[in-house]
Amino acid sequence: MNYTTTEREMLAIVYAFEKFRSYLIMNKSIVYTDHSALKYLFAKKDAKARLLRWILLLQEFDFKVIDTRGSKNYAADHLSQLENPYENVFDPKEINEAFPIETLSKITHNDPRQEAIDILKACHNGPIGGHYGASYTSKKVFDSGFYWPSIYKDAFKLVKHCDSCQRQGKVSQRDEMPQNFIQ
């Protein structure tokens, strides 16, 4: 987005007040600026919608804007003249024009079906031996950030052929041991 100088100065104030909100919300504050137009912008009623939104955000704070020349505003003047220690640290590298751009977004998979099965097995077995059902296994795969069109069918097939799940069968609440004391 293209912001004017006044908008950038205003955005800096909005950002600072939002960042330090917990410190500034119930206290009086003074904003020293060398941008005199900013002082009058708060009283202006026919500004851009973006500026009006920012003014509304700032209305909950108790502050006043004081116009100070740049040379008199020592803190800001000193900060603007600091050297950047990271400037010119990295050597520019040459661009290899022969590198085919099409290969940048491709990841090669030896066998995507096997990779899908490995992901399903990892989510089905779980780190502590889960052996969840097909629906929950599919949900865990989704939550892990993976997807393929036949995920439900593959999860159902995996659970159906899982030796441990077939031996134990489906355990429902009805089959569980009672949670209360036996007297």
PDB file of C-alpha atoms in Angstrom:
ATOM      1  CA  MET A   1       0.000   0.000   0.000  1.00  0.00           C
ATOM      2  CA  ASN A   2       1.124   3.511  -0.688  1.00  0.00           C
ATOM      3  CA  TYR A   3       0.939   5.810   2.328  1.00  0.00           C
ATOM      4  CA  THR A   4       1.648   9.508   2.363  1.00  0.00           C
ATOM      5  CA  THR A   5       4.181  10.858   4.853  1.00  0.00           C
ATOM      6  CA  THR A   6       1.385  12.045   7.126  1.00  0.00           C
ATOM      7  CA  GLU A   7      -0.274   8.623   7.012  1.00  0.00           C
ATOM      8  CA  ARG A   8       3.011   6.901   7.850  1.00  0.00           C
ATOM      9  CA  GLU A   9       3.551   9.219  10.823  1.00  0.00           C
ATOM     10  CA  MET A  10      -0.014   8.544  11.990  1.00  0.00           C
ATOM     11  CA  LEU A  11       0.441   4.783  11.524  1.00  0.00           C
ATOM     12  CA  ALA A  12       3.581   4.925  13.678  1.00  0.00           C
ATOM     13  CA  ILE A  13       1.579   6.554  16.476  1.00  0.00           C
ATOM     14  CA  VAL A  14      -1.259   4.027  16.127  1.00  0.00           C
ATOM     15  CA  TYR A  15       1.224   1.151  16.163  1.00  0.00           C
ATOM     16  CA  ALA A  16       3.048   2.495  19.228  1.00  0.00           C
ATOM     17  CA  PHE A  17      -0.168   3.067  21.176  1.00  0.00           C
ATOM     18  CA  GLU A  18      -1.505  -0.398  20.304  1.00  0.00           C
ATOM     19  CA  LYS A  19       1.834  -2.036  21.134  1.00  0.00           C
ATOM     20  CA  PHE A  20       2.107  -0.328  24.541  1.00  0.00           C
ATOM     21  CA  ARG A  21      -1.625  -0.200  25.189  1.00  0.00           C
ATOM     22  CA  SER A  22      -1.470  -1.684  28.677  1.00  0.00           C
ATOM     23  CA  TYR A  23       0.957   1.038  29.779  1.00  0.00           C
ATOM     24  CA  LEU A  24      -0.746   3.975  28.065  1.00  0.00           C
ATOM     25  CA  ILE A  25      -4.474   3.276  28.450  1.00  0.00           C
ATOM     26  CA  MET A  26      -5.022   5.055  31.797  1.00  0.00           C
ATOM     27  CA  ASN A  27      -2.088   7.486  31.656  1.00  0.00           C
ATOM     28  CA  LYS A  28      -1.540  10.863  30.053  1.00  0.00           C
ATOM     29  CA  SER A  29       0.941  10.760  27.193  1.00  0.00           C
ATOM     30  CA  ILE A  30       2.765  13.270  25.035  1.00  0.00           C
ATOM     31  CA  VAL A  31       3.667  12.588  21.409  1.00  0.00           C
ATOM     32  CA  TYR A  32       6.578  14.671  20.150  1.00  0.00           C
ATOM     33  CA  THR A  33       6.645  14.950  16.371  1.00  0.00           C
ATOM     34  CA  ASP A  34       8.372  17.067  13.759  1.00  0.00           C
ATOM     35  CA  HIS A  35       5.449  16.605  11.396  1.00  0.00           C
ATOM     36  CA  SER A  36       3.232  19.618  12.082  1.00  0.00           C
ATOM     37  CA  ALA A  37       0.380  18.401   9.849  1.00  0.00           C
ATOM     38  CA  LEU A  38      -0.148  15.509  12.228  1.00  0.00           C
ATOM     39  CA  LYS A  39      -1.144  17.843  15.052  1.00  0.00           C
ATOM     40  CA  TYR A  40      -4.020  19.293  13.037  1.00  0.00           C
ATOM     41  CA  LEU A  41      -5.107  15.980  11.576  1.00  0.00           C
ATOM     42  CA  PHE A  42      -6.718  14.940  14.857  1.00  0.00           C
ATOM     43  CA  ALA A  43      -9.118  17.904  14.674  1.00  0.00           C
ATOM     44  CA  LYS A  44      -9.955  17.382  10.995  1.00  0.00           C
ATOM     45  CA  LYS A  45     -13.415  15.913  10.336  1.00  0.00           C
ATOM     46  CA  ASP A  46     -13.255  15.170   6.594  1.00  0.00           C
ATOM     47  CA  ALA A  47     -10.180  12.947   6.352  1.00  0.00           C
ATOM     48  CA  LYS A  48      -9.796   9.634   4.538  1.00  0.00           C
ATOM     49  CA  ALA A  49     -11.648   6.650   5.987  1.00  0.00           C
ATOM     50  CA  ARG A  50      -8.371   4.975   6.965  1.00  0.00           C
ATOM     51  CA  LEU A  51      -7.259   8.042   8.942  1.00  0.00           C
ATOM     52  CA  LEU A  52     -10.667   8.342  10.585  1.00  0.00           C
ATOM     53  CA  ARG A  53     -10.416   4.705  11.731  1.00  0.00           C
ATOM     54  CA  TRP A  54      -7.008   5.396  13.227  1.00  0.00           C
ATOM     55  CA  ILE A  55      -8.305   8.520  14.963  1.00  0.00           C
ATOM     56  CA  LEU A  56     -11.144   6.470  16.437  1.00  0.00           C
ATOM     57  CA  LEU A  57      -8.629   3.905  17.694  1.00  0.00           C
ATOM     58  CA  LEU A  58      -6.571   6.637  19.353  1.00  0.00           C
ATOM     59  CA  GLN A  59      -9.536   8.356  21.017  1.00  0.00           C
ATOM     60  CA  GLU A  60      -9.463   5.943  23.946  1.00  0.00           C
ATOM     61  CA  PHE A  61      -5.999   7.212  24.910  1.00  0.00           C
ATOM     62  CA  ASP A  62      -5.309  10.461  26.758  1.00  0.00           C
ATOM     63  CA  PHE A  63      -2.460  12.132  24.864  1.00  0.00           C
ATOM     64  CA  LYS A  64      -1.459  15.391  23.270  1.00  0.00           C
ATOM     65  CA  VAL A  65       0.657  16.041  20.216  1.00  0.00           C
ATOM     66  CA  ILE A  66       3.488  18.557  20.513  1.00  0.00           C
ATOM     67  CA  ASP A  67       5.206  19.820  17.384  1.00  0.00           C
ATOM     68  CA  THR A  68       8.980  19.802  17.876  1.00  0.00           C
ATOM     69  CA  ARG A  69      11.623  20.605  15.303  1.00  0.00           C
ATOM     70  CA  GLY A  70      13.760  17.633  14.342  1.00  0.00           C
ATOM     71  CA  SER A  71      16.953  19.167  15.728  1.00  0.00           C
ATOM     72  CA  LYS A  72      15.241  19.831  19.091  1.00  0.00           C
ATOM     73  CA  ASN A  73      13.779  16.326  19.325  1.00  0.00           C
ATOM     74  CA  TYR A  74      17.024  14.768  20.571  1.00  0.00           C
ATOM     75  CA  ALA A  75      15.855  11.180  21.045  1.00  0.00           C
ATOM     76  CA  ALA A  76      14.381  10.865  17.559  1.00  0.00           C
ATOM     77  CA  ASP A  77      17.272  12.774  15.999  1.00  0.00           C
ATOM     78  CA  HIS A  78      19.814  10.486  17.649  1.00  0.00           C
ATOM     79  CA  LEU A  79      17.923   7.312  16.674  1.00  0.00           C
ATOM     80  CA  SER A  80      17.661   8.417  13.048  1.00  0.00           C
ATOM     81  CA  GLN A  81      21.437   8.909  12.843  1.00  0.00           C
ATOM     82  CA  LEU A  82      22.417   5.517  14.268  1.00  0.00           C
ATOM     83  CA  GLU A  83      24.465   3.314  11.999  1.00  0.00           C
ATOM     84  CA  ASN A  84      23.003   0.014  10.888  1.00  0.00           C
ATOM     85  CA  PRO A  85      25.506  -2.712  11.887  1.00  0.00           C
ATOM     86  CA  TYR A  86      23.897  -5.163   9.458  1.00  0.00           C
ATOM     87  CA  GLU A  87      24.240  -2.948   6.421  1.00  0.00           C
ATOM     88  CA  ASN A  88      26.365  -4.501   3.645  1.00  0.00           C
ATOM     89  CA  VAL A  89      27.022  -7.680   5.644  1.00  0.00           C
ATOM     90  CA  PHE A  90      25.921 -10.107   2.951  1.00  0.00           C
ATOM     91  CA  ASP A  91      27.735 -10.472  -0.332  1.00  0.00           C
ATOM     92  CA  PRO A  92      25.452 -10.251  -3.343  1.00  0.00           C
ATOM     93  CA  LYS A  93      25.236 -13.542  -5.203  1.00  0.00           C
ATOM     94  CA  GLU A  94      25.012 -13.947  -8.930  1.00  0.00           C
ATOM     95  CA  ILE A  95      21.734 -15.172 -10.381  1.00  0.00           C
ATOM     96  CA  ASN A  96      22.043 -18.429 -12.258  1.00  0.00           C
ATOM     97  CA  GLU A  97      20.034 -17.756 -15.408  1.00  0.00           C
ATOM     98  CA  ALA A  98      20.329 -21.397 -16.506  1.00  0.00           C
ATOM     99  CA  PHE A  99      18.348 -22.639 -13.478  1.00  0.00           C
ATOM    100  CA  PRO A 100      14.907 -23.727 -14.712  1.00  0.00           C
ATOM    101  CA  ILE A 101      12.163 -21.864 -12.852  1.00  0.00           C
ATOM    102  CA  GLU A 102       9.687 -24.719 -13.267  1.00  0.00           C
ATOM    103  CA  THR A 103      11.671 -26.855 -10.830  1.00  0.00           C
ATOM    104  CA  LEU A 104      11.392 -24.410  -7.928  1.00  0.00           C
ATOM    105  CA  SER A 105       7.920 -25.444  -6.807  1.00  0.00           C
ATOM    106  CA  LYS A 106       8.221 -29.165  -7.493  1.00  0.00           C
ATOM    107  CA  ILE A 107       8.993 -31.710  -4.818  1.00  0.00           C
ATOM    108  CA  THR A 108       9.695 -35.172  -6.072  1.00  0.00           C
ATOM    109  CA  HIS A 109       8.061 -38.126  -4.385  1.00  0.00           C
ATOM    110  CA  ASN A 110       9.216 -41.624  -5.091  1.00  0.00           C
ATOM    111  CA  ASP A 111       5.842 -43.161  -4.322  1.00  0.00           C
ATOM    112  CA  PRO A 112       3.044 -40.812  -3.228  1.00  0.00           C
ATOM    113  CA  ARG A 113       0.728 -43.747  -2.347  1.00  0.00           C
ATOM    114  CA  GLN A 114       3.305 -45.151   0.058  1.00  0.00           C
ATOM    115  CA  GLU A 115       3.848 -41.691   1.555  1.00  0.00           C
ATOM    116  CA  ALA A 116       0.081 -41.352   2.140  1.00  0.00           C
ATOM    117  CA  ILE A 117      -0.003 -44.757   3.843  1.00  0.00           C
ATOM    118  CA  ASP A 118       2.962 -43.799   6.044  1.00  0.00           C
ATOM    119  CA  ILE A 119       1.178 -40.598   7.106  1.00  0.00           C
ATOM    120  CA  LEU A 120      -2.003 -42.528   7.860  1.00  0.00           C
ATOM    121  CA  LYS A 121      -0.089 -45.130   9.881  1.00  0.00           C
ATOM    122  CA  ALA A 122       1.667 -42.432  11.899  1.00  0.00           C
ATOM    123  CA  CYS A 123      -1.657 -40.770  12.741  1.00  0.00           C
ATOM    124  CA  HIS A 124      -3.447 -44.078  13.356  1.00  0.00           C
ATOM    125  CA  ASN A 125      -0.860 -45.639  15.627  1.00  0.00           C
ATOM    126  CA  GLY A 126      -0.019 -42.407  17.395  1.00  0.00           C
ATOM    127  CA  PRO A 127       3.054 -41.857  19.549  1.00  0.00           C
ATOM    128  CA  ILE A 128       1.477 -43.775  22.448  1.00  0.00           C
ATOM    129  CA  GLY A 129      -0.200 -46.505  20.412  1.00  0.00           C
ATOM    130  CA  GLY A 130      -3.594 -44.838  19.804  1.00  0.00           C
ATOM    131  CA  HIS A 131      -5.164 -47.112  17.163  1.00  0.00           C
ATOM    132  CA  TYR A 132      -7.983 -44.698  16.488  1.00  0.00           C
ATOM    133  CA  GLY A 133     -10.902 -45.313  14.131  1.00  0.00           C
ATOM    134  CA  ALA A 134     -11.020 -44.242  10.480  1.00  0.00           C
ATOM    135  CA  SER A 135     -12.811 -40.915  11.069  1.00  0.00           C
ATOM    136  CA  TYR A 136     -10.523 -39.808  13.884  1.00  0.00           C
ATOM    137  CA  THR A 137      -7.434 -40.901  11.954  1.00  0.00           C
ATOM    138  CA  SER A 138      -8.579 -38.834   8.956  1.00  0.00           C
ATOM    139  CA  LYS A 139      -9.156 -35.844  11.232  1.00  0.00           C
ATOM    140  CA  LYS A 140      -5.657 -36.191  12.677  1.00  0.00           C
ATOM    141  CA  VAL A 141      -4.224 -36.277   9.143  1.00  0.00           C
ATOM    142  CA  PHE A 142      -6.141 -33.086   8.249  1.00  0.00           C
ATOM    143  CA  ASP A 143      -5.008 -31.396  11.459  1.00  0.00           C
ATOM    144  CA  SER A 144      -1.422 -32.295  10.597  1.00  0.00           C
ATOM    145  CA  GLY A 145      -1.768 -30.370   7.326  1.00  0.00           C
ATOM    146  CA  PHE A 146      -2.090 -33.219   4.835  1.00  0.00           C
ATOM    147  CA  TYR A 147      -4.853 -33.954   2.338  1.00  0.00           C
ATOM    148  CA  TRP A 148      -5.509 -36.179  -0.648  1.00  0.00           C
ATOM    149  CA  PRO A 149      -8.833 -37.042  -2.305  1.00  0.00           C
ATOM    150  CA  SER A 150      -9.117 -40.651  -1.102  1.00  0.00           C
ATOM    151  CA  ILE A 151      -8.147 -39.985   2.513  1.00  0.00           C
ATOM    152  CA  TYR A 152     -11.346 -41.396   4.072  1.00  0.00           C
ATOM    153  CA  LYS A 153     -11.277 -44.524   1.928  1.00  0.00           C
ATOM    154  CA  ASP A 154      -7.587 -45.081   2.702  1.00  0.00           C
ATOM    155  CA  ALA A 155      -8.127 -44.545   6.445  1.00  0.00           C
ATOM    156  CA  PHE A 156     -11.038 -46.995   6.474  1.00  0.00           C
ATOM    157  CA  LYS A 157      -8.938 -49.573   4.598  1.00  0.00           C
ATOM    158  CA  LEU A 158      -6.011 -49.084   7.004  1.00  0.00           C
ATOM    159  CA  VAL A 159      -8.196 -49.570  10.103  1.00  0.00           C
ATOM    160  CA  LYS A 160      -9.906 -52.565   8.484  1.00  0.00           C
ATOM    161  CA  HIS A 161      -6.535 -54.274   7.897  1.00  0.00           C
ATOM    162  CA  CYS A 162      -4.905 -53.220  11.193  1.00  0.00           C
ATOM    163  CA  ASP A 163      -4.169 -56.423  13.115  1.00  0.00           C
ATOM    164  CA  SER A 164      -4.315 -54.805  16.544  1.00  0.00           C
ATOM    165  CA  CYS A 165      -7.645 -53.087  15.837  1.00  0.00           C
ATOM    166  CA  GLN A 166      -9.188 -56.295  14.486  1.00  0.00           C
ATOM    167  CA  ARG A 167      -8.084 -58.345  17.503  1.00  0.00           C
ATOM    168  CA  GLN A 168      -9.353 -55.806  20.015  1.00  0.00           C
ATOM    169  CA  GLY A 169     -12.493 -54.896  18.111  1.00  0.00           C
ATOM    170  CA  LYS A 170     -14.404 -51.688  18.586  1.00  0.00           C
ATOM    171  CA  VAL A 171     -14.452 -50.752  22.253  1.00  0.00           C
ATOM    172  CA  SER A 172     -17.539 -48.746  23.142  1.00  0.00           C
ATOM    173  CA  GLN A 173     -18.528 -47.164  26.441  1.00  0.00           C
ATOM    174  CA  ARG A 174     -20.854 -50.115  27.009  1.00  0.00           C
ATOM    175  CA  ASP A 175     -17.882 -52.500  26.887  1.00  0.00           C
ATOM    176  CA  GLU A 176     -15.680 -50.488  29.241  1.00  0.00           C
ATOM    177  CA  MET A 177     -15.153 -51.327  32.881  1.00  0.00           C
ATOM    178  CA  PRO A 178     -17.344 -49.321  35.267  1.00  0.00           C
ATOM    179  CA  GLN A 179     -15.687 -46.163  36.585  1.00  0.00           C
ATOM    180  CA  ASN A 180     -17.218 -46.391  40.073  1.00  0.00           C
ATOM    181  CA  PHE A 181     -16.246 -48.596  43.015  1.00  0.00           C
ATOM    182  CA  ILE A 182     -17.620 -52.114  43.232  1.00  0.00           C
ATOM    183  CA  GLN A 183     -19.042 -52.850  46.697  1.00  0.00           C
TER     184      GLN A 183
END
